[in-house]
Short mmCIF file of C-alpha atoms in Angstrom, two decimals:
data_model
loop_
_atom_site.label_atom_id
_atom_site.label_comp_id
_atom_site.label_asym_id
_atom_site.label_seq_id
_atom_site.Cartn_x
_atom_site.Cartn_y
_atom_site.Cartn_z
CA UNK A 1 62.96 1.25 38.99
CA UNK A 2 59.99 1.10 36.71
CA UNK A 3 57.82 4.14 36.32
CA UNK A 4 54.24 3.91 37.36
CA UNK A 5 51.81 4.66 34.56
CA UNK A 6 50.50 8.16 34.91
CA UNK A 7 46.78 8.63 35.25
CA UNK A 8 45.04 10.86 32.80
CA UNK A 9 43.64 13.93 34.43
CA UNK A 10 39.86 14.54 34.05
CA UNK A 11 40.51 17.52 31.80
CA UNK A 12 42.79 15.48 29.57
CA UNK A 13 40.23 12.70 29.36
CA UNK A 14 37.58 15.16 28.31
CA UNK A 15 39.90 16.59 25.68
CA UNK A 16 40.58 13.12 24.33
CA UNK A 17 36.86 12.38 24.18
CA UNK A 18 36.27 15.54 22.18
CA UNK A 19 39.17 14.97 19.81
CA UNK A 20 37.96 14.22 16.24
CA UNK A 21 38.52 10.78 14.86
CA UNK A 22 41.33 10.42 12.32
CA UNK A 23 40.20 11.65 8.93
CA UNK A 24 37.02 13.32 10.24
CA UNK A 25 38.41 16.78 9.52
CA UNK A 26 38.77 15.84 5.88
CA UNK A 27 35.32 14.26 5.63
CA UNK A 28 33.35 17.18 7.05
CA UNK A 29 34.56 19.83 4.55
CA UNK A 30 34.04 17.37 1.67
CA UNK A 31 30.47 16.77 2.84
CA UNK A 32 29.86 20.50 3.12
CA UNK A 33 31.25 21.08 -0.35
CA UNK A 34 28.96 18.40 -1.81
CA UNK A 35 25.96 19.96 -0.08
CA UNK A 36 26.80 23.43 -1.38
CA UNK A 37 27.37 22.07 -4.88
CA UNK A 38 23.99 20.32 -4.82
CA UNK A 39 22.31 23.52 -3.65
CA UNK A 40 23.96 25.54 -6.42
CA UNK A 41 22.93 22.97 -9.01
CA UNK A 42 19.32 23.06 -7.77
CA UNK A 43 19.35 26.87 -7.88
CA UNK A 44 20.66 26.82 -11.45
CA UNK A 45 17.98 24.35 -12.55
CA UNK A 46 15.25 26.43 -10.89
CA UNK A 47 16.55 29.61 -12.52
CA UNK A 48 16.78 27.85 -15.89
CA UNK A 49 13.15 26.78 -15.66
CA UNK A 50 12.03 30.35 -14.95
CA UNK A 51 14.11 31.73 -17.81
CA UNK A 52 13.02 29.07 -20.32
CA UNK A 53 9.37 29.65 -19.48
CA UNK A 54 9.69 33.44 -19.58
CA UNK A 55 11.85 33.77 -22.70
CA UNK A 56 11.59 30.47 -24.58
CA UNK A 57 14.41 28.04 -25.28
CA UNK A 58 15.98 29.98 -28.15
CA UNK A 59 16.09 33.36 -26.42
CA UNK A 60 17.30 32.16 -23.03
CA UNK A 61 20.94 33.04 -22.31
CA UNK A 62 23.27 31.44 -19.79
CA UNK A 63 24.09 34.91 -18.48
CA UNK A 64 20.44 35.44 -17.53
CA UNK A 65 20.26 32.03 -15.84
CA UNK A 66 23.43 32.74 -13.86
CA UNK A 67 22.12 36.14 -12.76
CA UNK A 68 18.79 34.71 -11.63
CA UNK A 69 20.52 31.84 -9.80
CA UNK A 70 22.95 34.23 -8.11
CA UNK A 71 26.07 32.47 -9.41
CA UNK A 72 28.89 33.30 -11.78
CA UNK A 73 28.44 32.17 -15.35
CA UNK A 74 31.49 29.94 -14.99
CA UNK A 75 29.75 28.08 -12.16
CA UNK A 76 27.13 26.85 -14.61
CA UNK A 77 29.81 25.04 -16.62
CA UNK A 78 30.81 23.11 -13.50
CA UNK A 79 27.39 21.42 -13.66
CA UNK A 80 26.21 21.64 -17.28
CA UNK A 81 28.05 21.70 -20.57
CA UNK A 82 25.47 23.86 -22.35
CA UNK A 83 21.89 25.14 -22.40
CA UNK A 84 20.58 21.94 -23.94
CA UNK A 85 21.94 19.70 -21.17
CA UNK A 86 20.37 22.07 -18.65
CA UNK A 87 16.99 21.70 -20.33
CA UNK A 88 17.38 17.93 -20.33
CA UNK A 89 17.98 18.03 -16.58
CA UNK A 90 14.76 19.99 -16.21
CA UNK A 91 12.81 17.35 -18.10
CA UNK A 92 14.35 14.56 -15.99
CA UNK A 93 13.61 16.20 -12.67
CA UNK A 94 10.30 17.92 -13.37
CA UNK A 95 8.37 15.89 -15.95
CA UNK A 96 9.79 12.35 -16.06
CA UNK A 97 8.69 11.54 -12.47
CA UNK A 98 5.06 12.26 -13.39
CA UNK A 99 5.14 9.88 -16.36
CA UNK A 100 7.09 7.29 -14.36
CA UNK A 101 4.07 6.91 -12.09
CA UNK A 102 2.25 5.29 -15.01
CA UNK A 103 4.70 2.39 -15.10
CA UNK A 104 4.70 2.21 -11.29
CA UNK A 105 0.96 1.67 -10.98
CA UNK A 106 0.04 -1.18 -8.61
CA UNK A 107 -1.23 -4.49 -10.01
CA UNK A 108 -4.84 -3.90 -11.05
CA UNK A 109 -7.28 -5.11 -8.44
CA UNK A 110 -10.10 -3.02 -9.86
CA UNK A 111 -10.91 -2.07 -13.43
CA UNK A 112 -8.44 -0.88 -16.03
CA UNK A 113 -10.54 2.24 -16.34
CA UNK A 114 -9.90 3.00 -12.67
CA UNK A 115 -6.15 2.80 -13.28
CA UNK A 116 -6.30 5.01 -16.36
CA UNK A 117 -8.52 7.50 -14.58
CA UNK A 118 -6.22 7.62 -11.54
CA UNK A 119 -3.16 8.30 -13.67
CA UNK A 120 -4.93 10.86 -15.88
CA UNK A 121 -6.33 12.75 -12.89
CA UNK A 122 -2.88 12.85 -11.31
CA UNK A 123 -1.43 14.10 -14.62
CA UNK A 124 -4.01 16.87 -14.80
CA UNK A 125 -3.28 17.84 -11.20
CA UNK A 126 0.50 17.81 -11.60
CA UNK A 127 0.68 19.45 -15.04
CA UNK A 128 -2.30 21.64 -15.87
CA UNK A 129 -1.77 25.16 -14.55
CA UNK A 130 1.74 24.38 -13.27
CA UNK A 131 5.31 24.99 -14.41
CA UNK A 132 5.31 21.45 -15.82
CA UNK A 133 2.54 22.44 -18.20
CA UNK A 134 4.55 25.50 -19.23
CA UNK A 135 7.51 23.26 -20.10
CA UNK A 136 5.34 20.91 -22.14
CA UNK A 137 3.94 23.85 -24.10
CA UNK A 138 7.48 25.14 -24.62
CA UNK A 139 8.51 21.83 -26.16
CA UNK A 140 5.44 21.80 -28.41
CA UNK A 141 6.20 25.36 -29.55
CA UNK A 142 9.97 25.16 -30.03
CA UNK A 143 10.63 21.45 -30.48
CA UNK A 144 10.53 21.61 -34.30
CA UNK A 145 13.35 24.19 -34.25
CA UNK A 146 15.50 22.08 -31.91
CA UNK A 147 15.25 18.43 -33.01
CA UNK A 148 17.72 17.20 -30.40
CA UNK A 149 15.53 18.62 -27.63
CA UNK A 150 12.35 17.05 -29.01
CA UNK A 151 14.20 13.76 -29.59
CA UNK A 152 15.31 13.72 -25.97
CA UNK A 153 11.77 14.51 -24.78
CA UNK A 154 10.40 11.69 -26.90
CA UNK A 155 12.87 9.18 -25.45
CA UNK A 156 12.47 10.21 -21.82
CA UNK A 157 8.77 11.12 -21.67
CA UNK A 158 6.64 10.28 -24.70
CA UNK A 159 7.91 6.77 -25.37
CA UNK A 160 7.50 5.80 -21.71
CA UNK A 161 3.98 7.20 -21.59
CA UNK A 162 3.00 5.45 -24.81
CA UNK A 163 4.39 2.12 -23.60
CA UNK A 164 2.53 2.40 -20.31
CA UNK A 165 -0.76 3.31 -21.99
CA UNK A 166 -0.42 0.50 -24.53
CA UNK A 167 0.08 -2.01 -21.71
CA UNK A 168 -3.09 -0.80 -19.98
CA UNK A 169 -5.06 -0.91 -23.23
CA UNK A 170 -3.95 -4.48 -23.95
CA UNK A 171 -4.95 -5.46 -20.43
CA UNK A 172 -8.34 -3.80 -20.94
CA UNK A 173 -8.83 -5.69 -24.22
CA UNK A 174 -7.86 -9.00 -22.60
CA UNK A 175 -10.35 -8.41 -19.81
CA UNK A 176 -13.11 -7.42 -22.19
CA UNK A 177 -13.28 -3.85 -20.84
CA UNK A 178 -12.22 -2.37 -24.19
CA UNK A 179 -13.96 -3.63 -27.31
CA UNK A 180 -12.00 -1.71 -29.93
CA UNK A 181 -8.84 -3.79 -30.30
CA UNK A 182 -7.22 -1.35 -32.71
CA UNK A 183 -6.92 1.12 -29.85
CA UNK A 184 -3.71 -0.69 -28.85
CA UNK A 185 -2.19 0.52 -32.13
CA UNK A 186 -2.93 4.11 -31.23
CA UNK A 187 -2.44 4.59 -27.48
CA UNK A 188 -2.09 8.32 -28.21
CA UNK A 189 -5.89 8.39 -28.32
CA UNK A 190 -6.06 7.44 -24.66
CA UNK A 191 -3.94 10.40 -23.56
CA UNK A 192 -5.32 12.89 -26.09
CA UNK A 193 -7.51 14.79 -23.56
CA UNK A 194 -4.47 15.48 -21.36
CA UNK A 195 -2.51 17.04 -24.23
CA UNK A 196 -5.54 19.01 -25.40
CA UNK A 197 -6.00 20.37 -21.89
CA UNK A 198 -2.34 21.44 -21.64
CA UNK A 199 -2.47 23.35 -24.93
CA UNK A 200 -5.97 24.74 -24.39
CA UNK A 201 -5.00 26.11 -20.99
CA UNK A 202 -2.44 28.50 -22.45
CA UNK A 203 -4.22 29.48 -25.67
CA UNK A 204 -7.97 29.54 -25.15
CA UNK A 205 -8.81 29.23 -21.46
CA UNK A 206 -9.52 32.96 -21.17
CA UNK A 207 -12.11 32.64 -23.95
CA UNK A 208 -13.63 29.29 -23.06
CA UNK A 209 -12.54 27.66 -19.77
CA UNK A 210 -12.17 23.91 -20.13
CA UNK A 211 -13.28 21.39 -17.53
CA UNK A 212 -10.47 18.92 -18.16
CA UNK A 213 -11.70 16.31 -15.70
CA UNK A 214 -15.19 16.25 -17.15
CA UNK A 215 -13.75 16.02 -20.66
CA UNK A 216 -11.69 13.07 -19.47
CA UNK A 217 -14.82 11.38 -18.09
CA UNK A 218 -16.63 11.73 -21.43
CA UNK A 219 -13.55 10.47 -23.27
CA UNK A 220 -13.29 7.35 -21.08
CA UNK A 221 -17.03 6.72 -21.48
CA UNK A 222 -16.45 6.56 -25.23
CA UNK A 223 -13.64 4.01 -24.79
CA UNK A 224 -14.87 1.88 -21.89
CA UNK A 225 -18.59 2.50 -22.08
CA UNK A 226 -20.59 4.71 -19.80
CA UNK A 227 -19.86 4.07 -16.16
CA UNK A 228 -22.79 2.46 -14.43
CA UNK A 229 -24.08 3.96 -11.21
CA UNK A 230 -25.68 1.89 -8.48
#
């Protein structure tokens, strides 16, 4: 006699429905570990920024970063090989995205001045009076003592900004918006007010507050000509 197939009881069916798929038990812990690792890395980077700004690059110790981040010092070495690589990560995550917006500007439908002004105003908003500005000032102050740090900053930030500004200047010259063709040789001139504002903010603002946006307007008037009002 052949046995009749047994019917699964309702409780057994529910148990089967709730049973994890093969391999799911391994995937969940791995996902959780990746999330925790990412959170620890972010906490270390945040703590490093606070320590660098408070103490300077030279005086900052990994022990102080670990204490502020709430992790063991050995945990830092799971994410970064040294203090310099940690600082580089800060530049990549905090400053590079601001400069990257220059090369991601939409195709110009208006004037080149409008594009330059939009980027410069965003730079002033995102940098002046923020932790980004503190990092820029730190690089200006300590870069000469740590050439590898300043070299990295030049590659990741300065060179990209210069290339983007030069492209806008050449477009302005081609359109007849900029008369001084030699400006393309010195795109640093175009971004000079932004750097002046960053440095002025920390050194002299308490003596003579600077209206960075108005200074930018005057600067662009000198380059593009005074903006006409209708």
